[in-house]
Structure formats: C-alpha cells, structure tokens
Short mmCIF file of C-alpha atoms in Angstrom, two decimals:
data_model
loop_
_atom_site.label_atom_id
_atom_site.label_comp_id
_atom_site.label_asym_id
_atom_site.label_seq_id
_atom_site.Cartn_x
_atom_site.Cartn_y
_atom_site.Cartn_z
CA MET C 1 6.99 14.46 -81.65
CA ALA C 2 8.91 11.15 -81.54
CA THR C 3 7.55 8.56 -79.25
CA GLU C 4 9.36 7.98 -76.01
CA THR C 5 10.57 4.41 -75.22
CA GLU C 6 13.10 4.40 -72.69
CA LYS C 7 13.12 5.52 -69.16
CA ASN C 8 15.91 5.61 -66.56
CA ILE C 9 15.29 4.74 -63.23
CA GLN C 10 14.76 8.30 -62.10
CA GLY C 11 11.90 8.62 -64.46
CA GLU C 12 13.80 10.54 -67.12
CA LYS C 13 12.97 9.75 -70.68
CA LEU C 14 15.36 8.98 -73.52
CA PRO C 15 13.70 9.38 -77.04
CA ASP C 16 13.76 6.99 -79.80
CA HIS C 17 16.26 9.25 -81.74
CA THR C 18 18.82 8.98 -79.08
CA VAL C 19 22.01 7.44 -80.23
CA GLY C 20 24.59 5.87 -78.09
CA HIS C 21 28.27 5.45 -79.38
CA ASP C 22 31.75 5.41 -77.76
CA VAL C 23 33.83 8.47 -77.58
CA GLU C 24 37.60 8.83 -77.52
CA HIS C 25 39.70 7.30 -80.32
CA GLY C 26 36.79 6.58 -82.34
CA HIS C 27 36.53 2.85 -81.54
CA ASN C 28 35.10 0.50 -78.78
CA GLU C 29 37.54 -1.64 -77.02
CA GLN C 30 34.86 -4.33 -76.36
CA LYS C 31 33.89 -4.99 -79.80
CA SER C 32 35.53 -8.47 -79.65
CA LEU C 33 32.95 -9.44 -76.93
CA ALA C 34 29.70 -10.82 -78.09
CA ARG C 35 26.79 -8.40 -76.89
CA ASN C 36 24.23 -11.20 -76.35
CA LEU C 37 22.77 -10.63 -73.01
CA GLN C 38 19.07 -9.56 -73.35
CA GLY C 39 17.12 -7.48 -70.80
CA ARG C 40 15.54 -10.61 -69.27
CA HIS C 41 19.05 -12.17 -68.80
CA MET C 42 20.38 -8.93 -66.85
CA GLN C 43 17.37 -8.76 -64.62
CA MET C 44 17.53 -12.48 -63.56
CA ILE C 45 21.33 -12.07 -62.96
CA ALA C 46 20.44 -9.29 -60.66
CA ILE C 47 17.50 -10.91 -58.95
CA GLY C 48 18.57 -14.39 -58.65
CA GLY C 49 22.12 -14.96 -60.08
CA SER C 50 23.88 -15.41 -56.78
CA ILE C 51 21.05 -16.94 -54.75
CA GLY C 52 22.69 -20.40 -53.76
CA ALA C 53 24.50 -22.17 -50.94
CA GLY C 54 25.25 -18.92 -49.15
CA LEU C 55 21.50 -18.17 -48.46
CA PHE C 56 20.26 -21.75 -48.40
CA VAL C 57 22.80 -23.49 -46.19
CA GLY C 58 25.50 -20.97 -44.96
CA SER C 59 22.64 -18.81 -42.95
CA GLY C 60 22.43 -21.85 -40.86
CA SER C 61 25.89 -21.28 -39.34
CA SER C 62 24.84 -17.55 -38.83
CA LEU C 63 21.52 -18.46 -37.14
CA GLN C 64 23.51 -20.80 -34.57
CA SER C 65 26.31 -18.36 -33.95
CA GLY C 66 24.35 -15.00 -33.75
CA GLY C 67 20.79 -15.96 -33.35
CA PRO C 68 17.84 -14.78 -35.69
CA ALA C 69 17.95 -11.04 -34.79
CA SER C 70 21.75 -10.87 -35.58
CA LEU C 71 21.21 -12.67 -38.71
CA ILE C 72 18.38 -10.22 -40.03
CA LEU C 73 20.47 -7.25 -39.02
CA GLY C 74 23.71 -8.66 -40.49
CA PHE C 75 22.01 -9.36 -43.88
CA ILE C 76 20.24 -5.83 -43.73
CA ILE C 77 23.47 -4.02 -43.28
CA VAL C 78 25.29 -6.06 -45.91
CA GLY C 79 22.11 -5.53 -48.12
CA VAL C 80 22.18 -1.79 -47.63
CA MET C 81 25.96 -1.62 -48.40
CA LEU C 82 25.11 -3.66 -51.58
CA LEU C 83 22.25 -1.78 -52.70
CA CYS C 84 24.59 1.58 -52.43
CA THR C 85 27.17 -0.44 -54.52
CA VAL C 86 24.86 -1.57 -57.37
CA GLN C 87 23.65 1.96 -57.72
CA ALA C 88 27.11 3.19 -57.99
CA LEU C 89 27.95 0.58 -60.34
CA GLY C 90 24.93 0.95 -62.38
CA GLU C 91 25.78 4.69 -62.93
CA LEU C 92 29.41 3.76 -63.95
CA ALA C 93 28.57 0.71 -66.17
CA VAL C 94 25.94 2.55 -68.18
CA LEU C 95 28.48 5.47 -68.91
CA TYR C 96 31.39 2.88 -69.27
CA PRO C 97 30.17 -0.43 -70.39
CA VAL C 98 33.91 -1.62 -70.39
CA ASN C 99 35.17 -5.04 -70.21
CA GLY C 100 36.36 -5.84 -66.74
CA ALA C 101 33.97 -3.08 -65.16
CA PHE C 102 34.97 -2.40 -61.62
CA TYR C 103 38.60 -3.54 -61.97
CA GLN C 104 38.83 -0.69 -64.82
CA TYR C 105 37.14 1.80 -62.26
CA GLY C 106 39.78 1.02 -59.73
CA VAL C 107 42.55 1.58 -62.10
CA ARG C 108 41.14 4.81 -63.32
CA PHE C 109 39.67 6.59 -60.17
CA ILE C 110 41.59 5.01 -57.38
CA ASP C 111 45.02 3.86 -58.28
CA PRO C 112 46.50 1.36 -60.93
CA ALA C 113 47.82 -0.98 -58.45
CA TRP C 114 44.67 -1.07 -56.50
CA GLY C 115 42.76 -2.04 -59.54
CA PHE C 116 45.47 -4.61 -60.13
CA ALA C 117 44.97 -6.09 -56.88
CA MET C 118 41.34 -6.00 -56.71
CA GLY C 119 40.77 -7.58 -60.08
CA TRP C 120 43.15 -10.39 -59.50
CA GLN C 121 41.59 -11.08 -55.95
CA TYR C 122 38.14 -11.06 -57.56
CA ALA C 123 39.32 -13.46 -60.34
CA ILE C 124 41.22 -15.82 -57.73
CA GLY C 125 38.03 -15.68 -55.58
CA TRP C 126 35.88 -17.12 -58.24
CA LEU C 127 38.36 -19.48 -59.43
CA ILE C 128 38.52 -21.14 -56.04
CA THR C 129 34.68 -20.98 -55.43
CA LEU C 130 34.12 -23.10 -58.53
CA PRO C 131 35.26 -26.23 -56.96
CA PHE C 132 33.81 -25.51 -53.75
CA GLU C 133 30.20 -25.12 -55.50
CA ILE C 134 30.71 -28.22 -57.53
CA THR C 135 31.54 -30.05 -54.28
CA ALA C 136 28.35 -28.69 -52.55
CA ALA C 137 26.38 -29.64 -55.62
CA GLY C 138 27.83 -33.30 -55.36
CA ILE C 139 27.07 -33.41 -51.50
CA THR C 140 23.30 -32.61 -52.09
CA ILE C 141 23.07 -35.75 -53.89
CA ASP C 142 24.12 -37.65 -50.82
CA TYR C 143 20.67 -36.47 -49.18
CA TRP C 144 19.09 -39.19 -51.20
CA HIS C 145 21.82 -41.85 -51.81
CA HIS C 146 25.13 -42.43 -50.81
CA TYR C 147 27.43 -42.40 -53.87
CA ASN C 148 31.12 -41.65 -54.34
CA ILE C 149 31.08 -37.87 -54.46
CA GLY C 150 33.84 -38.08 -57.28
CA ILE C 151 31.16 -39.31 -59.80
CA TRP C 152 28.92 -36.20 -59.41
CA ILE C 153 31.83 -33.87 -59.35
CA ALA C 154 32.59 -35.12 -62.85
CA VAL C 155 29.03 -34.85 -63.88
CA PHE C 156 28.61 -31.33 -62.84
CA LEU C 157 32.00 -30.18 -64.21
CA THR C 158 31.12 -31.76 -67.58
CA THR C 159 27.86 -30.04 -67.69
CA LEU C 160 29.66 -26.55 -67.05
CA ILE C 161 32.08 -27.43 -69.65
CA ILE C 162 29.23 -27.92 -72.20
CA VAL C 163 27.80 -24.56 -71.18
CA GLN C 164 31.02 -22.67 -71.98
CA PHE C 165 30.57 -23.72 -75.72
CA PHE C 166 27.48 -21.47 -76.05
CA GLY C 167 29.40 -18.42 -74.84
CA VAL C 168 27.75 -15.55 -73.02
CA ARG C 169 24.41 -16.42 -74.37
CA GLY C 170 24.56 -19.82 -72.78
CA TYR C 171 25.36 -18.14 -69.26
CA GLY C 172 22.48 -15.91 -69.80
CA GLU C 173 19.86 -18.68 -70.63
CA VAL C 174 21.26 -21.17 -67.91
CA GLU C 175 20.90 -18.27 -65.47
CA PHE C 176 17.36 -17.31 -66.61
CA PHE C 177 15.90 -20.86 -66.20
CA LEU C 178 17.74 -21.59 -63.20
CA GLY C 179 17.03 -18.18 -61.73
CA VAL C 180 13.11 -18.68 -62.16
CA ILE C 181 13.35 -21.99 -60.37
CA LYS C 182 14.97 -20.45 -57.34
CA ILE C 183 12.74 -17.44 -57.14
CA ILE C 184 9.50 -19.80 -57.26
CA ALA C 185 11.27 -21.93 -54.39
CA VAL C 186 11.89 -18.85 -52.18
CA LEU C 187 8.39 -17.50 -52.69
CA GLY C 188 6.94 -20.86 -51.81
CA PHE C 189 9.05 -21.21 -48.73
CA ILE C 190 7.98 -17.89 -47.52
CA ILE C 191 4.27 -18.95 -47.90
CA PHE C 192 5.02 -22.30 -46.30
CA GLY C 193 6.96 -20.46 -43.44
CA ILE C 194 3.88 -18.09 -42.50
CA ILE C 195 1.58 -21.28 -42.64
CA VAL C 196 4.08 -23.16 -40.06
CA ASP C 197 4.67 -20.23 -37.93
CA CYS C 198 0.78 -19.65 -37.54
CA GLY C 199 0.34 -23.27 -36.55
CA GLY C 200 -1.29 -24.21 -39.78
CA VAL C 201 0.47 -27.47 -40.30
CA PRO C 202 -1.58 -30.45 -38.97
CA GLY C 203 1.31 -32.69 -38.29
CA ASP C 204 3.40 -30.21 -36.48
CA ASP C 205 2.72 -30.56 -32.71
CA ARG C 206 4.48 -27.22 -32.11
CA GLY C 207 1.17 -25.42 -33.00
CA TYR C 208 1.53 -21.56 -33.11
CA ILE C 209 5.01 -20.61 -32.78
CA GLY C 210 5.22 -16.88 -33.13
CA PHE C 211 8.55 -15.41 -31.98
CA ARG C 212 8.88 -18.25 -29.42
CA TYR C 213 12.43 -19.08 -30.69
CA TRP C 214 13.52 -15.34 -30.18
CA ASN C 215 12.85 -15.59 -26.59
CA ASP C 216 13.24 -19.18 -25.21
CA ALA C 217 16.41 -18.73 -22.81
CA ALA C 218 15.14 -22.15 -21.09
CA HIS C 219 15.94 -23.85 -24.25
CA GLY C 220 18.88 -21.88 -25.47
CA ASN C 221 17.02 -20.07 -28.07
CA LYS C 222 17.67 -16.30 -28.14
CA ALA C 223 17.37 -13.43 -30.40
CA PHE C 224 20.96 -12.48 -29.85
CA ARG C 225 23.34 -15.31 -29.26
CA HIS C 226 26.82 -14.81 -28.11
CA GLY C 227 26.50 -11.18 -27.84
CA PHE C 228 28.44 -8.75 -29.94
CA LYS C 229 30.73 -11.53 -31.33
CA GLY C 230 27.79 -13.45 -32.56
CA PHE C 231 26.57 -10.42 -34.39
CA CYS C 232 29.99 -9.87 -35.97
CA SER C 233 30.01 -13.41 -37.10
CA VAL C 234 27.23 -12.91 -39.56
CA PHE C 235 29.00 -10.50 -41.88
CA VAL C 236 31.16 -12.98 -43.67
CA ASN C 237 28.40 -15.39 -44.23
CA ALA C 238 26.25 -12.46 -45.59
CA ALA C 239 28.81 -11.38 -47.87
CA PHE C 240 29.17 -15.07 -49.17
CA ALA C 241 25.30 -15.15 -49.62
CA PHE C 242 25.36 -11.81 -51.45
CA GLY C 243 28.43 -12.19 -53.51
CA GLY C 244 27.85 -12.34 -57.39
CA THR C 245 25.33 -9.43 -57.34
CA GLU C 246 28.07 -7.12 -58.65
CA LEU C 247 28.16 -9.48 -61.88
CA VAL C 248 25.34 -7.50 -63.34
CA GLY C 249 27.93 -4.64 -63.85
CA LEU C 250 30.45 -7.10 -65.30
CA ALA C 251 27.85 -8.19 -67.75
CA ALA C 252 27.35 -4.70 -69.05
CA ALA C 253 30.03 -5.07 -71.71
CA GLU C 254 28.12 -8.06 -73.27
CA ALA C 255 24.54 -6.68 -72.87
CA ALA C 256 22.86 -5.99 -76.08
CA ASP C 257 21.47 -2.68 -74.60
CA PRO C 258 23.23 -1.69 -71.34
CA ARG C 259 21.79 1.73 -71.42
CA LYS C 260 18.20 0.17 -71.12
CA SER C 261 18.77 -3.23 -69.35
CA LEU C 262 21.16 -2.22 -66.65
CA PRO C 263 19.03 0.32 -65.10
CA LYS C 264 16.14 -1.95 -64.81
CA ALA C 265 18.35 -4.74 -63.54
CA THR C 266 19.78 -2.39 -60.83
CA LYS C 267 16.36 -1.46 -59.78
CA GLN C 268 15.72 -5.16 -59.03
CA VAL C 269 18.43 -5.64 -56.55
CA PHE C 270 16.24 -3.84 -53.75
CA TRP C 271 13.55 -6.24 -54.06
CA ARG C 272 16.03 -9.35 -54.14
CA ILE C 273 17.50 -8.10 -50.97
CA ALA C 274 14.13 -7.15 -49.39
CA GLY C 275 12.15 -10.17 -50.48
CA PHE C 276 14.46 -13.05 -51.14
CA TYR C 277 16.95 -12.67 -48.41
CA VAL C 278 15.62 -10.53 -45.76
CA ILE C 279 11.91 -11.86 -45.63
CA SER C 280 13.06 -15.60 -46.18
CA LEU C 281 15.36 -15.38 -43.40
CA LEU C 282 13.09 -13.80 -41.09
CA ILE C 283 10.52 -16.79 -41.55
CA MET C 284 13.36 -19.08 -41.27
CA GLY C 285 14.46 -17.86 -38.05
CA LEU C 286 10.92 -17.97 -36.80
CA ILE C 287 10.43 -21.65 -37.14
CA VAL C 288 13.96 -23.11 -36.80
CA PRO C 289 15.28 -23.26 -33.34
CA ASN C 290 18.54 -21.49 -33.29
CA SER C 291 19.89 -23.97 -30.68
CA SER C 292 19.32 -26.86 -32.90
CA PRO C 293 22.49 -29.11 -32.93
CA ASP C 294 21.70 -29.72 -36.56
CA LEU C 295 22.95 -26.23 -37.15
CA LEU C 296 26.18 -26.82 -35.63
CA ASN C 297 29.25 -26.44 -37.83
CA SER C 298 26.97 -25.90 -40.71
CA SER C 299 28.83 -24.66 -44.02
CA GLY C 300 28.22 -23.99 -47.62
CA ALA C 301 29.43 -27.44 -48.32
CA ASN C 302 27.31 -29.31 -45.78
CA THR C 303 23.64 -29.09 -47.30
CA LYS C 304 22.46 -31.49 -44.72
CA ALA C 305 22.57 -28.68 -42.37
CA SER C 306 20.40 -26.23 -44.51
CA PRO C 307 18.03 -24.48 -42.30
CA PHE C 308 15.47 -24.26 -44.87
CA VAL C 309 15.56 -28.05 -45.17
CA LEU C 310 15.46 -28.41 -41.49
CA ALA C 311 12.35 -26.00 -41.34
CA ILE C 312 10.30 -28.41 -43.61
CA GLN C 313 11.50 -31.46 -41.50
CA TYR C 314 10.58 -29.80 -38.26
CA ALA C 315 7.06 -29.33 -39.48
CA GLY C 316 6.80 -32.97 -40.39
CA VAL C 317 5.98 -32.39 -44.05
CA LYS C 318 6.76 -35.61 -46.11
CA GLY C 319 8.52 -35.27 -49.49
CA LEU C 320 8.98 -31.49 -49.42
CA PRO C 321 12.43 -31.67 -48.10
CA SER C 322 13.60 -33.48 -51.00
CA VAL C 323 12.02 -30.95 -53.47
CA PHE C 324 13.87 -28.12 -51.58
CA ASN C 325 17.11 -30.15 -51.58
CA ALA C 326 16.74 -30.39 -55.41
CA VAL C 327 16.35 -26.58 -55.47
CA ILE C 328 19.55 -26.35 -53.41
CA THR C 329 21.46 -28.42 -55.93
CA ILE C 330 20.11 -26.30 -58.91
CA SER C 331 21.08 -23.06 -56.96
CA VAL C 332 24.46 -24.31 -56.22
CA MET C 333 25.02 -24.93 -59.96
CA SER C 334 23.72 -21.59 -60.84
CA VAL C 335 26.31 -20.04 -58.73
CA ALA C 336 28.99 -22.34 -60.13
CA ASN C 337 27.91 -21.12 -63.67
CA SER C 338 28.47 -17.58 -62.32
CA CYS C 339 31.85 -18.45 -61.08
CA THR C 340 32.95 -19.34 -64.61
CA TYR C 341 31.61 -16.05 -65.94
CA GLY C 342 33.15 -13.74 -63.38
CA SER C 343 36.50 -15.23 -63.23
CA THR C 344 37.08 -15.66 -66.94
CA ARG C 345 35.72 -12.09 -67.88
CA THR C 346 38.03 -10.55 -65.12
CA MET C 347 40.87 -12.47 -66.30
CA GLN C 348 40.48 -11.42 -69.89
CA ALA C 349 40.02 -7.91 -69.06
CA LEU C 350 43.21 -7.80 -66.81
CA ALA C 351 45.30 -9.38 -69.74
CA GLN C 352 43.65 -7.02 -72.19
CA GLY C 353 44.65 -4.00 -70.02
CA GLY C 354 48.15 -5.06 -69.44
CA MET C 355 47.75 -6.39 -65.99
CA GLY C 356 47.98 -10.15 -66.88
CA PRO C 357 49.63 -12.59 -69.77
CA LYS C 358 48.69 -11.37 -73.05
CA TRP C 359 47.69 -14.76 -74.18
CA LEU C 360 44.68 -14.61 -71.61
CA ALA C 361 43.34 -11.85 -73.72
CA TYR C 362 42.58 -13.92 -76.76
CA ILE C 363 38.92 -14.10 -77.66
CA ASP C 364 37.56 -16.43 -80.38
CA ARG C 365 35.15 -15.31 -83.21
CA LYS C 366 32.13 -16.26 -81.12
CA GLY C 367 33.16 -13.93 -78.11
CA ARG C 368 34.44 -16.39 -75.87
CA PRO C 369 37.57 -15.93 -73.85
CA VAL C 370 39.04 -19.36 -74.31
CA TRP C 371 42.01 -19.50 -72.22
CA PRO C 372 40.43 -17.96 -69.03
CA VAL C 373 37.86 -20.64 -69.52
CA ILE C 374 40.21 -23.46 -69.79
CA ILE C 375 42.04 -22.27 -66.55
CA GLN C 376 38.54 -21.90 -64.87
CA MET C 377 37.76 -25.54 -65.62
CA ALA C 378 41.13 -26.68 -64.65
CA PHE C 379 40.38 -25.01 -61.23
CA GLY C 380 37.18 -26.98 -61.06
CA LEU C 381 39.41 -30.16 -60.96
CA LEU C 382 40.26 -29.01 -57.36
CA ALA C 383 36.99 -30.43 -56.26
CA PHE C 384 38.44 -34.07 -56.47
CA ILE C 385 40.71 -33.14 -53.60
CA ASN C 386 37.49 -34.04 -51.41
CA GLU C 387 38.72 -37.69 -52.42
CA ALA C 388 41.91 -37.32 -50.18
CA GLU C 389 42.04 -37.61 -46.56
CA THR C 390 43.18 -34.07 -46.14
CA GLY C 391 40.83 -32.43 -48.50
CA SER C 392 38.77 -30.55 -46.10
CA THR C 393 41.97 -28.89 -44.77
CA VAL C 394 43.00 -27.86 -48.11
CA PHE C 395 39.63 -26.53 -49.01
CA ASN C 396 39.52 -24.52 -46.02
CA TRP C 397 42.68 -22.80 -46.89
CA LEU C 398 41.56 -22.13 -50.27
CA LEU C 399 38.38 -20.59 -49.50
CA ALA C 400 40.41 -18.38 -47.04
CA LEU C 401 41.49 -16.51 -49.96
CA THR C 402 37.84 -15.55 -51.08
CA GLY C 403 36.33 -14.83 -47.70
CA LEU C 404 36.67 -11.10 -47.81
CA SER C 405 37.04 -10.22 -51.38
CA SER C 406 33.50 -9.22 -51.63
CA PHE C 407 34.17 -6.28 -49.15
CA PHE C 408 37.09 -5.15 -50.95
CA VAL C 409 35.27 -5.27 -54.32
CA TRP C 410 32.09 -3.55 -52.94
CA GLY C 411 33.94 -0.86 -51.06
CA SER C 412 36.32 -0.28 -53.98
CA ILE C 413 33.27 0.16 -56.36
CA CYS C 414 31.64 2.82 -54.03
CA PHE C 415 35.09 4.73 -53.59
CA SER C 416 35.54 4.71 -57.46
CA HIS C 417 32.08 6.32 -57.93
CA ILE C 418 33.20 8.88 -55.44
CA ARG C 419 36.25 9.63 -57.17
CA PHE C 420 34.49 9.62 -60.44
CA ARG C 421 32.13 12.22 -59.46
CA ASN C 422 34.80 14.47 -58.42
CA ALA C 423 36.59 13.98 -61.83
CA TRP C 424 33.12 14.67 -63.68
CA LYS C 425 32.57 17.87 -61.82
CA ALA C 426 36.14 19.08 -62.37
CA ALA C 427 35.90 18.56 -66.03
CA GLY C 428 32.89 21.00 -66.12
CA ARG C 429 30.27 18.14 -66.71
CA THR C 430 26.87 18.33 -64.89
CA LEU C 431 24.74 15.48 -63.48
CA ASP C 432 22.36 16.05 -66.37
CA ASP C 433 25.14 14.81 -68.72
CA LEU C 434 24.78 11.31 -67.15
CA PRO C 435 22.52 8.91 -69.05
CA PHE C 436 21.89 7.23 -65.36
CA LYS C 437 22.35 8.51 -62.08
CA SER C 438 22.55 6.66 -58.93
CA GLN C 439 19.42 6.82 -56.94
CA VAL C 440 21.26 7.21 -53.53
CA GLY C 441 23.87 9.43 -55.10
CA VAL C 442 27.44 10.06 -53.92
CA TYR C 443 26.27 10.07 -50.36
CA GLY C 444 25.11 6.50 -50.82
CA SER C 445 28.60 5.51 -51.99
CA TRP C 446 30.08 6.99 -49.04
CA VAL C 447 27.60 4.86 -46.90
CA GLY C 448 28.43 1.85 -48.84
CA PHE C 449 32.14 2.44 -48.57
CA ILE C 450 32.08 3.15 -44.87
CA LEU C 451 30.03 -0.09 -44.34
CA ALA C 452 32.49 -2.03 -46.11
CA ILE C 453 35.32 -0.88 -43.70
CA LEU C 454 33.11 -1.35 -40.79
CA CYS C 455 32.33 -5.11 -42.12
CA LEU C 456 36.07 -5.78 -42.46
CA ILE C 457 36.75 -4.30 -38.84
CA ALA C 458 34.05 -6.41 -37.49
CA THR C 459 35.37 -9.64 -39.31
CA PHE C 460 38.96 -8.92 -38.15
CA TYR C 461 37.64 -8.78 -34.56
CA ILE C 462 35.80 -11.99 -34.72
CA SER C 463 38.65 -13.62 -36.51
CA LEU C 464 41.19 -12.43 -33.73
CA PHE C 465 38.68 -13.27 -30.99
CA PRO C 466 36.44 -16.04 -32.13
CA ILE C 467 33.12 -16.94 -30.16
CA GLY C 468 34.07 -19.18 -27.14
CA GLY C 469 36.83 -16.48 -25.66
CA ASN C 470 40.43 -15.88 -26.67
CA PRO C 471 41.82 -17.21 -29.99
CA THR C 472 41.81 -21.05 -29.80
CA GLY C 473 43.73 -21.63 -33.20
CA GLY C 474 46.38 -18.97 -33.07
CA ALA C 475 47.76 -17.58 -36.31
CA GLU C 476 46.34 -20.46 -38.25
CA ALA C 477 42.63 -19.89 -37.12
CA PHE C 478 43.11 -16.03 -37.65
CA PHE C 479 44.59 -16.48 -41.34
CA GLU C 480 41.65 -19.13 -42.24
CA SER C 481 39.28 -16.43 -41.75
CA TYR C 482 41.44 -13.33 -42.91
CA LEU C 483 43.95 -14.38 -45.38
CA ALA C 484 42.35 -12.77 -48.15
CA ALA C 485 43.35 -9.32 -46.65
CA PRO C 486 47.24 -9.95 -46.79
CA VAL C 487 46.91 -11.38 -50.22
CA ILE C 488 45.34 -8.26 -51.56
CA ILE C 489 48.12 -6.18 -50.01
CA LEU C 490 50.69 -8.42 -51.60
CA LEU C 491 49.23 -8.07 -54.77
CA PHE C 492 49.21 -4.24 -54.67
CA VAL C 493 52.94 -4.05 -53.59
CA PHE C 494 53.61 -6.53 -56.17
CA TRP C 495 52.08 -4.04 -58.96
CA LYS C 496 54.01 -1.14 -57.36
CA LEU C 497 57.32 -3.05 -57.55
CA TRP C 498 56.67 -4.28 -61.19
CA THR C 499 55.84 -0.89 -62.61
CA ASN C 500 58.29 0.96 -60.32
CA ASP C 501 55.59 3.57 -59.74
CA TRP C 502 55.38 4.60 -56.20
CA ARG C 503 52.77 7.33 -56.53
CA PHE C 504 49.63 6.66 -54.41
CA GLY C 505 46.31 7.42 -55.97
CA VAL C 506 45.19 8.98 -59.24
CA LYS C 507 44.97 12.71 -59.19
CA THR C 508 41.49 14.23 -60.11
CA LYS C 509 42.93 16.37 -62.94
CA ASP C 510 44.47 12.93 -64.35
CA MET C 511 41.38 10.88 -64.24
CA ASP C 512 40.42 9.51 -67.60
CA ILE C 513 36.81 9.95 -68.16
CA ASP C 514 36.41 9.54 -71.97
CA THR C 515 38.12 6.12 -72.98
CA GLY C 516 35.27 3.54 -73.30
CA ARG C 517 32.72 6.15 -72.47
CA ARG C 518 29.26 5.62 -74.32
CA ASP C 519 27.85 8.94 -74.92
CA PHE C 520 24.10 9.42 -75.60
CA HIS C 521 22.80 12.36 -77.66
CA GLU C 522 19.74 13.27 -79.47
CA LEU C 523 19.47 13.64 -83.27
CA PRO C 524 16.86 16.11 -84.69
CA PRO C 525 13.47 14.46 -84.87
CA PRO C 526 12.75 13.18 -88.33
CA GLU C 527 10.04 14.24 -90.63
CA ALA C 528 6.71 12.57 -90.57
CA GLY C 529 7.21 10.75 -93.85
CA GLU C 530 10.85 9.52 -93.07
CA ARG C 531 9.99 8.43 -89.33
CA ARG C 532 9.55 4.66 -89.88
CA GLY C 533 12.47 4.21 -92.21
CA SER C 534 14.86 6.57 -90.01
CA LEU C 535 13.70 4.63 -86.93
CA ARG C 536 14.54 1.26 -88.44
CA ARG C 537 17.91 2.50 -89.45
CA LEU C 538 18.53 4.01 -86.00
CA SER C 539 17.66 0.62 -84.38
CA ARG C 540 20.30 -1.14 -86.35
CA ALA C 541 22.82 1.35 -85.72
CA ILE C 542 22.47 1.45 -82.05
CA PHE C 543 25.10 -0.31 -80.36
#
C-alpha cells in the first residue's frame, strides 16, 4: 500500500497517489497568479495576520463603553461567527481555490449583483483601511519622540511599496516574520498579566487584584458598563479586530498546495480566537480599570490609549511599555500589508470576472496585479490628510465606509456555503465527494449567518441610539457609524441597473459547481519497482 501523507481536518486521509486537477473547460483560470504561498505562510496568515490596532488599541474603547464582561462576550460572539465562517470558507476554498474567493462564491451561489456589491465593498474597505493603518503606525512613533507624522507616513508607505516588488511571496514572508513577533508578544502579555493580577509585581501597590475591577461601583468599575447599549457597542470594534481572518481563503488561489495547507490554517483560527483574543482581553480587563480616563475616546489611531500599554504602565514596570508599543507599531504595519493584499487581489478578480475595468485584471509575468497595487499605494497617500486641520473629520467619514464590511462579508460566506450545499446535493453529489468538509457543517453556517445579522441589528441600534441617551448628532452621527450599509445597497442596485437583470437570487439548478473546481481522485497504486519514480513524477504534476 502507498504511504499516506495528507490528512484533512476530520482525520480522513488522502493517499500519496491522489491527484488534484481543475475540471470544466480543461484549464485553470488562476494560472496567471503565482502559487508561492507555503503552508507556514498560510498558517501564520490565519493565526496572526490581522492581530493589530483593533486588538491592541480599539479594545480600549470597548472596555470603557461596555466593561470587561461585555468586551469578552462580544468578542466571543464575533469569534464564534468567525469560526463558523472560516470553516465554511475552508470547504469552499479547497474545492474552488479561485481568484477572488468569497466574491466569486457570492456571484455563483447567492446573486451576481450581491457578489459585485460585496466584492467592491470589501475592496473599498481595504483601500481605505491602508491610510488609516499607516497613520496609526506613524502615531506610535510619537510615543517616543514628537516628529512630524508626515515623515513616518512617507517611510512606512515606501516600505510597503518595496514589499510589493516581491509579489505574493513577499507578502507571505513579511506576514510570517511579523506574525511570529505578534504571537510572542501576546503570549508574553498573558503571562505578565497573570503575574500582575496575582500581585506578583513588587512595584505595583495594588497588590492582589483578582476581579476587583469587575465589581467596584464606588470607583465606577463594572463588569457591564452602560447596560445593553454598552454591550452592543462592542461588536463593531470586535469586527475590526478580527477583520482580515478571511484572507486565508482569498490566499487559496496563490497557495502552493491549498488542499493541504488551507485545512491546517483553518484549524488554527480556533486557537487564535480562544488564545490570542479572548484570553488576552480577559487578562487585560482584569488589570486595567474600565473607568480609567486614559481609555476615553480611544480609537484605532490613538495608540497612546492602548489598554495593553496602560496595563504595563499601571503596574509600574519601566521600559516594557516602550517594547510593547514597538510591537503595536509592527502589528499595525502587518495589517497594512494585509490591506494591500486584500484589496489588490479582490480588484483584480472583479475585473477578471467582468465586474470591473478590464485593465485592472492585468497581471505581470511574476504574478503581480500591477494596476490594483498602484491604486492601493495611491490610496495610501490619503494618510497625508492628517496634515490638514480637517484631516480627522475626513478620516472619520472614510472609515465609516469600512465599519460594517466584515459583517456583510462573513454573513455572505456563510450563506454561500448553505446555498452551495443545496446545489451539491441537488447535483447528486455526496459529502464524501468533498476533499474537505466544514467541521461545523451547514448548521454552523446557519449560526454564523444569523449572528452576522444580529450584529448588524445591534450596530444599527447603537448607531441610532448611542450611549448617553437619544441621538446627539442626528443623521451625521448615524451615517458615520452605518454608512457601509447604504453603500452596499447602492452597489447592488447599480449592478442590477447596469446588467438590466432584475432576477433575485440564483436558482439551485442553475448554480455552477464545476468551473474552477479542483478535483481530487486516486490513481491505481504503483508497482513496487516503479513507486519512487512515479511518486516523483506525481509530485511534480500536482498543482
């Protein structure tokens, strides 16, 4: 018998003599993209790819508005939704490692107009997030010395441009290196936080803390702050913190071996949610008073309000705040690198699918989508808006376009998986025909889809009735929080008008389950004398 080297996440085994090839039309529409992402790149993208300002800084705003209990529950709820989403995405991306990933799934299994709207909303979100992240990285330098932020914006933007010359391999290597640093930093903070909470830091006069800040009404510290509104306020920050996890599915089209690396990367998402988010935020909520004025008005671009840095400062440890601030700088640049990857690949895929200008589809001989990269770098120049007096106002409106995009994308992935399963069954296929199956199945996708809708409803509620009473800013305050929703509706209507196709939804019998599908089948086991040569030839033939 041939040796067995591949296992999927359910423990099923794929023999050495299993071959993957694309079915339908006899070609692979992703041949122009370089498949240079290795397994270690995919796993690090899944584990640490999006750990950045959302976790290290934005969580401070949630701690102040909702309290530590709301913070943890909100991140757990969004984490469960994301876990179901990534499992569904893993099943689809292994079978269809197509360029554009979830935008393509929306077109095939939901509605072409919805796929168009979701794809462009996702690309726009990353386009705008890049200057935001570059700005945040520049502000971190202000922690040590007051320089003109424009200098650092130029330095960081130039660094990102240099990375783009190395194509997808450059993206993978940068994410791997920076991801390792972020993971070490989070693990170190968890250990540090436990020591502080137990009163193990000699210079900290608070002694044993325990859950003091969860029930200290005399000083304004509560487990749940501002009631139900405080709880609802956590979701947008949680989505921003988790945003980018879905990139592991987008990267499938450029993975050297998606059948092997993607299931492994998908499995890592659980540990990232449980360990790097929930546990670190639990520890942080124990040792940082949620009534601290240092947390007020904290946002992703105000790194001085990072609750992680504050936790170290409150413990009286010298030097370590600067170290963790450096980690925040690295993390923000990592997310900026992910911004570039997410937007450029999505724009190129939309153009390739006829849903964008044709010139955006051009890929050079090294597998780089040149024009989308140029557009993304041009958007990076928006970071210089901070030099203007009205820069913060402009930024707030730009970021309003991205606030809800993650919920739309994650909900669409889950619904695409539900619809795909219906089409797969209607075509007479069984689950045994799938090379990788979601651990939570179609029921998990329903859970993820419903949670995405509930998060959108909660965000709508807190946007309409913000903490502190009735709406204080009228329509302006509402749209600053919920602008992404009307934008995606306008994109949906635009494509309906452009195509003059007013049918809603793709019928199950009309769904395309073959184009771009990677088929895995077994060849007869080779004879003993031919085994080594056959395996060598097969290894060169796979992918």
